[in-house]
C-alpha positions as CSV (number, residue, x, y, z in Angstrom):
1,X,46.1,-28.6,43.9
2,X,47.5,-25.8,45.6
3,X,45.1,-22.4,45.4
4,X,45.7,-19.2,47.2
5,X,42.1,-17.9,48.7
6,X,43.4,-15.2,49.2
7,X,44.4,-14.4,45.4
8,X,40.8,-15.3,44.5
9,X,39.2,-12.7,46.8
10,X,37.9,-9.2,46.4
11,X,38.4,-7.5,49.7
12,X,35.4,-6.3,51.2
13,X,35.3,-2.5,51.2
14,X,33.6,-0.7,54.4
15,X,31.6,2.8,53.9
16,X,35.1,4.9,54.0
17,X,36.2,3.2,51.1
18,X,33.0,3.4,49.2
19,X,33.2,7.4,49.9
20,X,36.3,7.9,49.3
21,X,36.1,5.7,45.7
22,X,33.7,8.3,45.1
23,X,35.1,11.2,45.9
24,X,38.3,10.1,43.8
25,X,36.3,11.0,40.7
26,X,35.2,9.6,37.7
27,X,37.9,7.3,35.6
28,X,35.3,5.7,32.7
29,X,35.2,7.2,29.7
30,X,31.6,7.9,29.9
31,X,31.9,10.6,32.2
32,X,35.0,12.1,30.1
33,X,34.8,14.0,27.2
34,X,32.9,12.2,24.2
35,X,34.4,10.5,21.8
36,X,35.2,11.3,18.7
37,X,33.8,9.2,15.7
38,X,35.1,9.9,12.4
39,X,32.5,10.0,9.9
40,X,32.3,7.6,7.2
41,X,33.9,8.3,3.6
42,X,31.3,10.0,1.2
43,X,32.0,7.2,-1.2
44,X,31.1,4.4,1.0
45,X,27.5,1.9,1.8
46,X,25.8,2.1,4.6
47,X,26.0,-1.5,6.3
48,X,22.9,-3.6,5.8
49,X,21.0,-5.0,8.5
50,X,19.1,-7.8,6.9
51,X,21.9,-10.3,6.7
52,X,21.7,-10.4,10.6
53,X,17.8,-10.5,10.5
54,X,17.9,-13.1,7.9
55,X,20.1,-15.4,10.3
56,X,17.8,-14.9,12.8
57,X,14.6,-15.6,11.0
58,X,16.2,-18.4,9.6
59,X,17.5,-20.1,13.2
60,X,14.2,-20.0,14.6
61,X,12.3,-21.4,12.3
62,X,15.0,-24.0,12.6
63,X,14.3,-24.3,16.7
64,X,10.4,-24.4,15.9
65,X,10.5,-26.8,12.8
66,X,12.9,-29.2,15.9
67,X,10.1,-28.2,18.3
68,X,7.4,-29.9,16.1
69,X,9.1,-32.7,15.0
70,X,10.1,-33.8,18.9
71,X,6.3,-32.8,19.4
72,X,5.0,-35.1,16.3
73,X,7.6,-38.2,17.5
74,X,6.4,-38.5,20.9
């Protein structure tokens, strides 16, 4: 198998770099402008959270109920 190490490398940058990255300015959104969300239609529900908490209430009493049964076999 032929790999170029090379190609799998990030270069090292030296304090000049890192400066002048910074100085380049900001590029991620978070320091642009914000934004927009549109807001949801008038007509329509509000998602519901309990399905999710449900599922995870439910997995770990499945992990515990597997925790007690390796502790009662052994």
């Amino acid at each position: 198998m032929n790999v170029d190490a090379d190609a799998l490398t990030a270069p090292i940058l030296g304090r000049s770099d890192i400066e002048s990255l910074r100085r380049s300015g900001p590029r991620h959104r978070l320091h642009d402008e914000p934004a927009t969300v549109a807001p949801a239609p008038a007509g329509a529900p509000a998602s519901p959270g309990w399905p999710w908490l449900a599922l995870v209430v439910l997995g770990n009493l499945v992990v515990l109920g597997m925790l007690v049964l390796v502790v009662l076999w052994t």
